[in-house]
Amino acid sequence: MERSDDIWGIKDCESRFVYTNRAFRDFLDIPAKFKIEGKRDEQLPTPVAKFASELQKQDRETISSGKRVTLIKTHFFNREKKLEPYLYEKFPLYDEQNECVGTVLYGRKMDFISLPQYVEELTTSECELKSPKALLLEPPSKLFTKKQLKVIFYALQSLSAKEIGRKLDRSNRTIENYLQAIYRTASVNSLPEFKKFCKREGFDRYIPEELISPKIQFIENRRMSS
């Protein structure tokens, strides 16, 4: 765990930290001299502390059910304070007598793959699903303005100009003007052509930071721990 670049931590049955690795400290931007061991989530010097009650509820459920719990955490993580999504799992920890003595925490930066990508990959000649591509929270280039990038994000979900206008509180005409300007910049004439352009240039993996709020999402499908 100590050498891993992924996040690892161990808590006791009272949700007190027993161990955290270097990546965990970097993940939450915790000062090197701060003593985590013996502390609970609400005592950590990090904004994630405000989710302490939710996290500890999941600790108790993990211990009582013996099942793994999966979460998605979206926050300004790491020393660079970047808004990023992390897959975060916790599962019960047992001693040699098969008694639960706490929980193990594991986290890593999330990779994403869309359903259209999945279908396309399965229809390739190799018939193999390629590795998921990482979600981008910064545009791959400065080709488009911030306002255009928001329109692009929704356009790639195949929303109409009217639907995009409702999302961004703009008129249909304004959104249509944005789309025409975007198409000119990309040297395309239609949405299908633009989608191909975005896949080639990496804009299909970009999501504007303003559309992601710091949060924790609990995934209800739980798997039995091994």
JSON list of C-alpha atoms in Angstrom, two decimals, residues 7-192:
[
{"chain": "A", "resi": 7, "resn": "ILE", "atom": "CA", "xyz": [-5.28, 5.63, -2.47]},
{"chain": "A", "resi": 8, "resn": "TRP", "atom": "CA", "xyz": [-5.23, 3.22, 0.48]},
{"chain": "A", "resi": 9, "resn": "GLY", "atom": "CA", "xyz": [-6.41, 3.60, 4.06]},
{"chain": "A", "resi": 10, "resn": "ILE", "atom": "CA", "xyz": [-7.61, 1.53, 6.99]},
{"chain": "A", "resi": 11, "resn": "LYS", "atom": "CA", "xyz": [-10.17, 2.49, 9.64]},
{"chain": "A", "resi": 12, "resn": "ASP", "atom": "CA", "xyz": [-11.21, 0.74, 12.85]},
{"chain": "A", "resi": 13, "resn": "CYS", "atom": "CA", "xyz": [-14.83, -0.07, 13.71]},
{"chain": "A", "resi": 14, "resn": "GLU", "atom": "CA", "xyz": [-15.29, 3.43, 15.17]},
{"chain": "A", "resi": 15, "resn": "SER", "atom": "CA", "xyz": [-14.31, 5.05, 11.85]},
{"chain": "A", "resi": 16, "resn": "ARG", "atom": "CA", "xyz": [-10.95, 6.18, 13.24]},
{"chain": "A", "resi": 17, "resn": "PHE", "atom": "CA", "xyz": [-8.05, 6.06, 10.83]},
{"chain": "A", "resi": 18, "resn": "VAL", "atom": "CA", "xyz": [-5.47, 3.39, 11.61]},
{"chain": "A", "resi": 19, "resn": "TYR", "atom": "CA", "xyz": [-3.38, 3.79, 8.45]},
{"chain": "A", "resi": 20, "resn": "THR", "atom": "CA", "xyz": [-3.18, 5.93, 5.31]},
{"chain": "A", "resi": 21, "resn": "ASN", "atom": "CA", "xyz": [-0.58, 5.86, 2.56]},
{"chain": "A", "resi": 22, "resn": "ARG", "atom": "CA", "xyz": [1.23, 8.76, 0.91]},
{"chain": "A", "resi": 23, "resn": "ALA", "atom": "CA", "xyz": [-1.22, 8.84, -2.02]},
{"chain": "A", "resi": 24, "resn": "PHE", "atom": "CA", "xyz": [-4.11, 9.30, 0.46]},
{"chain": "A", "resi": 25, "resn": "ARG", "atom": "CA", "xyz": [-2.43, 12.37, 1.96]},
{"chain": "A", "resi": 26, "resn": "ASP", "atom": "CA", "xyz": [-1.74, 13.81, -1.48]},
{"chain": "A", "resi": 27, "resn": "PHE", "atom": "CA", "xyz": [-5.32, 13.03, -2.53]},
{"chain": "A", "resi": 28, "resn": "LEU", "atom": "CA", "xyz": [-6.77, 15.17, 0.27]},
{"chain": "A", "resi": 29, "resn": "ASP", "atom": "CA", "xyz": [-3.86, 17.65, 0.39]},
{"chain": "A", "resi": 30, "resn": "ILE", "atom": "CA", "xyz": [-3.18, 16.85, 4.04]},
{"chain": "A", "resi": 31, "resn": "PRO", "atom": "CA", "xyz": [-0.01, 18.43, 5.51]},
{"chain": "A", "resi": 32, "resn": "ALA", "atom": "CA", "xyz": [2.83, 15.98, 6.00]},
{"chain": "A", "resi": 33, "resn": "LYS", "atom": "CA", "xyz": [3.11, 16.75, 9.73]},
{"chain": "A", "resi": 34, "resn": "PHE", "atom": "CA", "xyz": [-0.59, 16.25, 10.44]},
{"chain": "A", "resi": 35, "resn": "LYS", "atom": "CA", "xyz": [-1.22, 13.02, 12.40]},
{"chain": "A", "resi": 36, "resn": "ILE", "atom": "CA", "xyz": [-4.11, 11.20, 10.74]},
{"chain": "A", "resi": 37, "resn": "GLU", "atom": "CA", "xyz": [-4.00, 8.05, 12.86]},
{"chain": "A", "resi": 38, "resn": "GLY", "atom": "CA", "xyz": [-6.71, 8.12, 15.53]},
{"chain": "A", "resi": 39, "resn": "LYS", "atom": "CA", "xyz": [-8.68, 10.86, 13.75]},
{"chain": "A", "resi": 40, "resn": "ARG", "atom": "CA", "xyz": [-12.15, 10.61, 12.22]},
{"chain": "A", "resi": 41, "resn": "ASP", "atom": "CA", "xyz": [-13.24, 12.11, 8.89]},
{"chain": "A", "resi": 42, "resn": "GLU", "atom": "CA", "xyz": [-14.61, 15.30, 10.44]},
{"chain": "A", "resi": 43, "resn": "GLN", "atom": "CA", "xyz": [-11.25, 15.96, 12.13]},
{"chain": "A", "resi": 44, "resn": "LEU", "atom": "CA", "xyz": [-9.24, 16.02, 8.90]},
{"chain": "A", "resi": 45, "resn": "PRO", "atom": "CA", "xyz": [-8.12, 19.43, 7.56]},
{"chain": "A", "resi": 46, "resn": "THR", "atom": "CA", "xyz": [-9.94, 19.02, 4.23]},
{"chain": "A", "resi": 47, "resn": "PRO", "atom": "CA", "xyz": [-13.28, 20.16, 2.74]},
{"chain": "A", "resi": 48, "resn": "VAL", "atom": "CA", "xyz": [-14.27, 16.50, 2.37]},
{"chain": "A", "resi": 49, "resn": "ALA", "atom": "CA", "xyz": [-14.74, 16.51, 6.16]},
{"chain": "A", "resi": 50, "resn": "LYS", "atom": "CA", "xyz": [-18.21, 17.95, 5.63]},
{"chain": "A", "resi": 51, "resn": "PHE", "atom": "CA", "xyz": [-19.24, 14.56, 4.22]},
{"chain": "A", "resi": 52, "resn": "ALA", "atom": "CA", "xyz": [-18.13, 12.80, 7.41]},
{"chain": "A", "resi": 53, "resn": "SER", "atom": "CA", "xyz": [-21.60, 11.65, 8.51]},
{"chain": "A", "resi": 54, "resn": "GLU", "atom": "CA", "xyz": [-22.28, 10.08, 5.09]},
{"chain": "A", "resi": 55, "resn": "LEU", "atom": "CA", "xyz": [-18.89, 8.38, 4.99]},
{"chain": "A", "resi": 56, "resn": "GLN", "atom": "CA", "xyz": [-19.25, 6.99, 8.51]},
{"chain": "A", "resi": 57, "resn": "LYS", "atom": "CA", "xyz": [-22.72, 5.72, 7.71]},
{"chain": "A", "resi": 58, "resn": "GLN", "atom": "CA", "xyz": [-21.18, 3.76, 4.85]},
{"chain": "A", "resi": 59, "resn": "ASP", "atom": "CA", "xyz": [-18.47, 2.47, 7.21]},
{"chain": "A", "resi": 60, "resn": "ARG", "atom": "CA", "xyz": [-21.13, 1.06, 9.53]},
{"chain": "A", "resi": 61, "resn": "GLU", "atom": "CA", "xyz": [-23.08, -0.45, 6.66]},
{"chain": "A", "resi": 62, "resn": "THR", "atom": "CA", "xyz": [-19.95, -2.07, 5.24]},
{"chain": "A", "resi": 63, "resn": "ILE", "atom": "CA", "xyz": [-19.12, -3.60, 8.63]},
{"chain": "A", "resi": 64, "resn": "SER", "atom": "CA", "xyz": [-22.64, -4.84, 9.35]},
{"chain": "A", "resi": 65, "resn": "SER", "atom": "CA", "xyz": [-23.35, -6.22, 5.88]},
{"chain": "A", "resi": 66, "resn": "GLY", "atom": "CA", "xyz": [-19.92, -7.61, 5.07]},
{"chain": "A", "resi": 67, "resn": "LYS", "atom": "CA", "xyz": [-20.30, -6.17, 1.59]},
{"chain": "A", "resi": 68, "resn": "ARG", "atom": "CA", "xyz": [-18.17, -3.83, -0.49]},
{"chain": "A", "resi": 69, "resn": "VAL", "atom": "CA", "xyz": [-19.52, -0.31, -0.97]},
{"chain": "A", "resi": 70, "resn": "THR", "atom": "CA", "xyz": [-18.60, 1.79, -4.01]},
{"chain": "A", "resi": 71, "resn": "LEU", "atom": "CA", "xyz": [-18.66, 5.59, -4.16]},
{"chain": "A", "resi": 72, "resn": "ILE", "atom": "CA", "xyz": [-17.80, 8.27, -6.68]},
{"chain": "A", "resi": 73, "resn": "LYS", "atom": "CA", "xyz": [-16.18, 11.32, -5.10]},
{"chain": "A", "resi": 74, "resn": "THR", "atom": "CA", "xyz": [-15.98, 14.53, -7.10]},
{"chain": "A", "resi": 75, "resn": "HIS", "atom": "CA", "xyz": [-14.00, 17.33, -5.48]},
{"chain": "A", "resi": 76, "resn": "PHE", "atom": "CA", "xyz": [-10.94, 19.55, -5.77]},
{"chain": "A", "resi": 77, "resn": "PHE", "atom": "CA", "xyz": [-8.47, 16.79, -5.04]},
{"chain": "A", "resi": 78, "resn": "ASN", "atom": "CA", "xyz": [-4.68, 16.48, -4.84]},
{"chain": "A", "resi": 79, "resn": "ARG", "atom": "CA", "xyz": [-2.09, 19.16, -4.18]},
{"chain": "A", "resi": 80, "resn": "GLU", "atom": "CA", "xyz": [-3.00, 20.90, -7.45]},
{"chain": "A", "resi": 81, "resn": "LYS", "atom": "CA", "xyz": [-6.65, 21.33, -6.32]},
{"chain": "A", "resi": 82, "resn": "LYS", "atom": "CA", "xyz": [-8.08, 19.95, -9.56]},
{"chain": "A", "resi": 83, "resn": "LEU", "atom": "CA", "xyz": [-11.76, 19.08, -9.78]},
{"chain": "A", "resi": 84, "resn": "GLU", "atom": "CA", "xyz": [-11.62, 15.35, -10.51]},
{"chain": "A", "resi": 85, "resn": "PRO", "atom": "CA", "xyz": [-13.82, 12.26, -10.12]},
{"chain": "A", "resi": 86, "resn": "TYR", "atom": "CA", "xyz": [-12.46, 9.31, -8.15]},
{"chain": "A", "resi": 87, "resn": "LEU", "atom": "CA", "xyz": [-13.77, 5.79, -7.79]},
{"chain": "A", "resi": 88, "resn": "TYR", "atom": "CA", "xyz": [-13.68, 5.07, -4.08]},
{"chain": "A", "resi": 89, "resn": "GLU", "atom": "CA", "xyz": [-14.37, 1.66, -2.53]},
{"chain": "A", "resi": 90, "resn": "LYS", "atom": "CA", "xyz": [-14.49, 0.36, 1.00]},
{"chain": "A", "resi": 91, "resn": "PHE", "atom": "CA", "xyz": [-14.75, -3.21, 2.19]},
{"chain": "A", "resi": 92, "resn": "PRO", "atom": "CA", "xyz": [-14.66, -4.97, 5.57]},
{"chain": "A", "resi": 93, "resn": "LEU", "atom": "CA", "xyz": [-11.36, -6.01, 7.14]},
{"chain": "A", "resi": 94, "resn": "TYR", "atom": "CA", "xyz": [-11.26, -9.29, 9.10]},
{"chain": "A", "resi": 95, "resn": "ASP", "atom": "CA", "xyz": [-8.73, -10.68, 11.56]},
{"chain": "A", "resi": 96, "resn": "GLU", "atom": "CA", "xyz": [-7.55, -14.27, 11.80]},
{"chain": "A", "resi": 97, "resn": "GLN", "atom": "CA", "xyz": [-10.60, -15.19, 13.88]},
{"chain": "A", "resi": 98, "resn": "ASN", "atom": "CA", "xyz": [-12.86, -13.88, 11.07]},
{"chain": "A", "resi": 99, "resn": "GLU", "atom": "CA", "xyz": [-13.98, -10.97, 13.24]},
{"chain": "A", "resi": 100, "resn": "CYS", "atom": "CA", "xyz": [-14.49, -7.64, 11.47]},
{"chain": "A", "resi": 101, "resn": "VAL", "atom": "CA", "xyz": [-12.00, -5.13, 12.85]},
{"chain": "A", "resi": 102, "resn": "GLY", "atom": "CA", "xyz": [-12.65, -2.22, 10.53]},
{"chain": "A", "resi": 103, "resn": "THR", "atom": "CA", "xyz": [-12.72, -1.17, 6.89]},
{"chain": "A", "resi": 104, "resn": "VAL", "atom": "CA", "xyz": [-10.21, -0.86, 4.07]},
{"chain": "A", "resi": 105, "resn": "LEU", "atom": "CA", "xyz": [-10.43, 2.16, 1.75]},
{"chain": "A", "resi": 106, "resn": "TYR", "atom": "CA", "xyz": [-9.26, 2.13, -1.85]},
{"chain": "A", "resi": 107, "resn": "GLY", "atom": "CA", "xyz": [-9.49, 4.89, -4.45]},
{"chain": "A", "resi": 108, "resn": "ARG", "atom": "CA", "xyz": [-8.29, 5.72, -7.95]},
{"chain": "A", "resi": 109, "resn": "LYS", "atom": "CA", "xyz": [-8.98, 8.36, -10.56]},
{"chain": "A", "resi": 110, "resn": "MET", "atom": "CA", "xyz": [-11.95, 7.38, -12.69]},
{"chain": "A", "resi": 111, "resn": "ASP", "atom": "CA", "xyz": [-11.81, 6.40, -16.34]},
{"chain": "A", "resi": 112, "resn": "PHE", "atom": "CA", "xyz": [-14.91, 6.75, -18.48]},
{"chain": "A", "resi": 113, "resn": "ILE", "atom": "CA", "xyz": [-16.28, 5.13, -21.57]},
{"chain": "A", "resi": 114, "resn": "SER", "atom": "CA", "xyz": [-19.60, 6.04, -23.16]},
{"chain": "A", "resi": 115, "resn": "LEU", "atom": "CA", "xyz": [-22.22, 3.61, -24.46]},
{"chain": "A", "resi": 116, "resn": "PRO", "atom": "CA", "xyz": [-21.64, 4.70, -28.10]},
{"chain": "A", "resi": 117, "resn": "GLN", "atom": "CA", "xyz": [-17.91, 4.11, -27.63]},
{"chain": "A", "resi": 118, "resn": "TYR", "atom": "CA", "xyz": [-18.67, 0.67, -26.17]},
{"chain": "A", "resi": 119, "resn": "VAL", "atom": "CA", "xyz": [-20.84, -0.34, -29.13]},
{"chain": "A", "resi": 120, "resn": "GLU", "atom": "CA", "xyz": [-18.32, 1.01, -31.63]},
{"chain": "A", "resi": 121, "resn": "GLU", "atom": "CA", "xyz": [-15.41, -0.78, -30.00]},
{"chain": "A", "resi": 122, "resn": "LEU", "atom": "CA", "xyz": [-17.29, -4.10, -30.01]},
{"chain": "A", "resi": 123, "resn": "THR", "atom": "CA", "xyz": [-17.92, -3.83, -33.74]},
{"chain": "A", "resi": 124, "resn": "THR", "atom": "CA", "xyz": [-14.26, -3.35, -34.67]},
{"chain": "A", "resi": 125, "resn": "SER", "atom": "CA", "xyz": [-12.44, -6.11, -36.52]},
{"chain": "A", "resi": 126, "resn": "GLU", "atom": "CA", "xyz": [-10.60, -7.11, -33.35]},
{"chain": "A", "resi": 127, "resn": "CYS", "atom": "CA", "xyz": [-13.96, -7.41, -31.51]},
{"chain": "A", "resi": 128, "resn": "GLU", "atom": "CA", "xyz": [-12.24, -6.25, -28.37]},
{"chain": "A", "resi": 129, "resn": "LEU", "atom": "CA", "xyz": [-13.13, -3.41, -26.06]},
{"chain": "A", "resi": 130, "resn": "LYS", "atom": "CA", "xyz": [-10.25, -0.98, -25.84]},
{"chain": "A", "resi": 131, "resn": "SER", "atom": "CA", "xyz": [-9.19, 0.62, -22.57]},
{"chain": "A", "resi": 132, "resn": "PRO", "atom": "CA", "xyz": [-11.50, 3.39, -21.33]},
{"chain": "A", "resi": 133, "resn": "LYS", "atom": "CA", "xyz": [-10.35, 6.91, -22.07]},
{"chain": "A", "resi": 134, "resn": "ALA", "atom": "CA", "xyz": [-9.83, 9.33, -19.20]},
{"chain": "A", "resi": 135, "resn": "LEU", "atom": "CA", "xyz": [-12.35, 12.09, -18.68]},
{"chain": "A", "resi": 136, "resn": "LEU", "atom": "CA", "xyz": [-10.88, 15.52, -19.40]},
{"chain": "A", "resi": 137, "resn": "LEU", "atom": "CA", "xyz": [-11.68, 18.43, -17.11]},
{"chain": "A", "resi": 138, "resn": "GLU", "atom": "CA", "xyz": [-9.52, 20.77, -19.18]},
{"chain": "A", "resi": 139, "resn": "PRO", "atom": "CA", "xyz": [-10.10, 21.21, -22.95]},
{"chain": "A", "resi": 140, "resn": "PRO", "atom": "CA", "xyz": [-7.57, 19.42, -25.16]},
{"chain": "A", "resi": 141, "resn": "SER", "atom": "CA", "xyz": [-6.87, 22.72, -26.95]},
{"chain": "A", "resi": 142, "resn": "LYS", "atom": "CA", "xyz": [-7.82, 26.40, -26.89]},
{"chain": "A", "resi": 143, "resn": "LEU", "atom": "CA", "xyz": [-9.71, 26.13, -30.15]},
{"chain": "A", "resi": 144, "resn": "PHE", "atom": "CA", "xyz": [-13.07, 27.07, -28.59]},
{"chain": "A", "resi": 145, "resn": "THR", "atom": "CA", "xyz": [-14.24, 29.62, -26.01]},
{"chain": "A", "resi": 146, "resn": "LYS", "atom": "CA", "xyz": [-15.66, 28.63, -22.61]},
{"chain": "A", "resi": 147, "resn": "LYS", "atom": "CA", "xyz": [-19.21, 29.39, -23.78]},
{"chain": "A", "resi": 148, "resn": "GLN", "atom": "CA", "xyz": [-18.70, 27.35, -26.93]},
{"chain": "A", "resi": 149, "resn": "LEU", "atom": "CA", "xyz": [-17.33, 24.43, -24.90]},
{"chain": "A", "resi": 150, "resn": "LYS", "atom": "CA", "xyz": [-20.55, 24.28, -22.89]},
{"chain": "A", "resi": 151, "resn": "VAL", "atom": "CA", "xyz": [-22.59, 24.18, -26.08]},
{"chain": "A", "resi": 152, "resn": "ILE", "atom": "CA", "xyz": [-20.27, 21.51, -27.48]},
{"chain": "A", "resi": 153, "resn": "PHE", "atom": "CA", "xyz": [-20.70, 19.34, -24.40]},
{"chain": "A", "resi": 154, "resn": "TYR", "atom": "CA", "xyz": [-24.48, 19.27, -24.76]},
{"chain": "A", "resi": 155, "resn": "ALA", "atom": "CA", "xyz": [-24.41, 19.01, -28.55]},
{"chain": "A", "resi": 156, "resn": "LEU", "atom": "CA", "xyz": [-22.31, 15.85, -28.25]},
{"chain": "A", "resi": 157, "resn": "GLN", "atom": "CA", "xyz": [-25.13, 14.37, -26.15]},
{"chain": "A", "resi": 158, "resn": "SER", "atom": "CA", "xyz": [-27.36, 14.95, -29.22]},
{"chain": "A", "resi": 159, "resn": "LEU", "atom": "CA", "xyz": [-29.46, 17.61, -27.49]},
{"chain": "A", "resi": 160, "resn": "SER", "atom": "CA", "xyz": [-31.37, 19.94, -29.81]},
{"chain": "A", "resi": 161, "resn": "ALA", "atom": "CA", "xyz": [-30.69, 23.69, -29.93]},
{"chain": "A", "resi": 162, "resn": "LYS", "atom": "CA", "xyz": [-33.90, 24.20, -27.95]},
{"chain": "A", "resi": 163, "resn": "GLU", "atom": "CA", "xyz": [-32.81, 21.74, -25.24]},
{"chain": "A", "resi": 164, "resn": "ILE", "atom": "CA", "xyz": [-29.33, 23.26, -25.05]},
{"chain": "A", "resi": 165, "resn": "GLY", "atom": "CA", "xyz": [-30.90, 26.71, -24.78]},
{"chain": "A", "resi": 166, "resn": "ARG", "atom": "CA", "xyz": [-32.92, 25.60, -21.77]},
{"chain": "A", "resi": 167, "resn": "LYS", "atom": "CA", "xyz": [-29.81, 24.15, -20.14]},
{"chain": "A", "resi": 168, "resn": "LEU", "atom": "CA", "xyz": [-27.80, 27.35, -20.65]},
{"chain": "A", "resi": 169, "resn": "ASP", "atom": "CA", "xyz": [-30.66, 29.85, -20.37]},
{"chain": "A", "resi": 170, "resn": "ARG", "atom": "CA", "xyz": [-30.18, 31.06, -23.95]},
{"chain": "A", "resi": 171, "resn": "SER", "atom": "CA", "xyz": [-32.53, 31.41, -26.93]},
{"chain": "A", "resi": 172, "resn": "ASN", "atom": "CA", "xyz": [-32.68, 28.85, -29.72]},
{"chain": "A", "resi": 173, "resn": "ARG", "atom": "CA", "xyz": [-31.29, 31.41, -32.16]},
{"chain": "A", "resi": 174, "resn": "THR", "atom": "CA", "xyz": [-28.32, 32.13, -29.89]},
{"chain": "A", "resi": 175, "resn": "ILE", "atom": "CA", "xyz": [-27.49, 28.43, -29.60]},
{"chain": "A", "resi": 176, "resn": "GLU", "atom": "CA", "xyz": [-27.85, 27.95, -33.37]},
{"chain": "A", "resi": 177, "resn": "ASN", "atom": "CA", "xyz": [-25.45, 30.86, -33.92]},
{"chain": "A", "resi": 178, "resn": "TYR", "atom": "CA", "xyz": [-23.00, 29.25, -31.50]},
{"chain": "A", "resi": 179, "resn": "LEU", "atom": "CA", "xyz": [-23.24, 25.93, -33.34]},
{"chain": "A", "resi": 180, "resn": "GLN", "atom": "CA", "xyz": [-22.62, 27.54, -36.72]},
{"chain": "A", "resi": 181, "resn": "ALA", "atom": "CA", "xyz": [-19.55, 29.31, -35.37]},
{"chain": "A", "resi": 182, "resn": "ILE", "atom": "CA", "xyz": [-18.34, 26.06, -33.81]},
{"chain": "A", "resi": 183, "resn": "TYR", "atom": "CA", "xyz": [-18.81, 24.18, -37.09]},
{"chain": "A", "resi": 184, "resn": "ARG", "atom": "CA", "xyz": [-16.86, 26.85, -38.98]},
{"chain": "A", "resi": 185, "resn": "THR", "atom": "CA", "xyz": [-13.99, 26.61, -36.53]},
{"chain": "A", "resi": 186, "resn": "ALA", "atom": "CA", "xyz": [-13.93, 22.83, -36.91]},
{"chain": "A", "resi": 187, "resn": "SER", "atom": "CA", "xyz": [-14.35, 23.05, -40.71]},
{"chain": "A", "resi": 188, "resn": "VAL", "atom": "CA", "xyz": [-17.42, 20.80, -40.69]},
{"chain": "A", "resi": 189, "resn": "ASN", "atom": "CA", "xyz": [-21.01, 21.19, -41.89]},
{"chain": "A", "resi": 190, "resn": "SER", "atom": "CA", "xyz": [-23.05, 18.88, -39.68]},
{"chain": "A", "resi": 191, "resn": "LEU", "atom": "CA", "xyz": [-23.28, 17.34, -36.23]},
{"chain": "A", "resi": 192, "resn": "PRO", "atom": "CA", "xyz": [-22.16, 13.85, -37.35]}
]
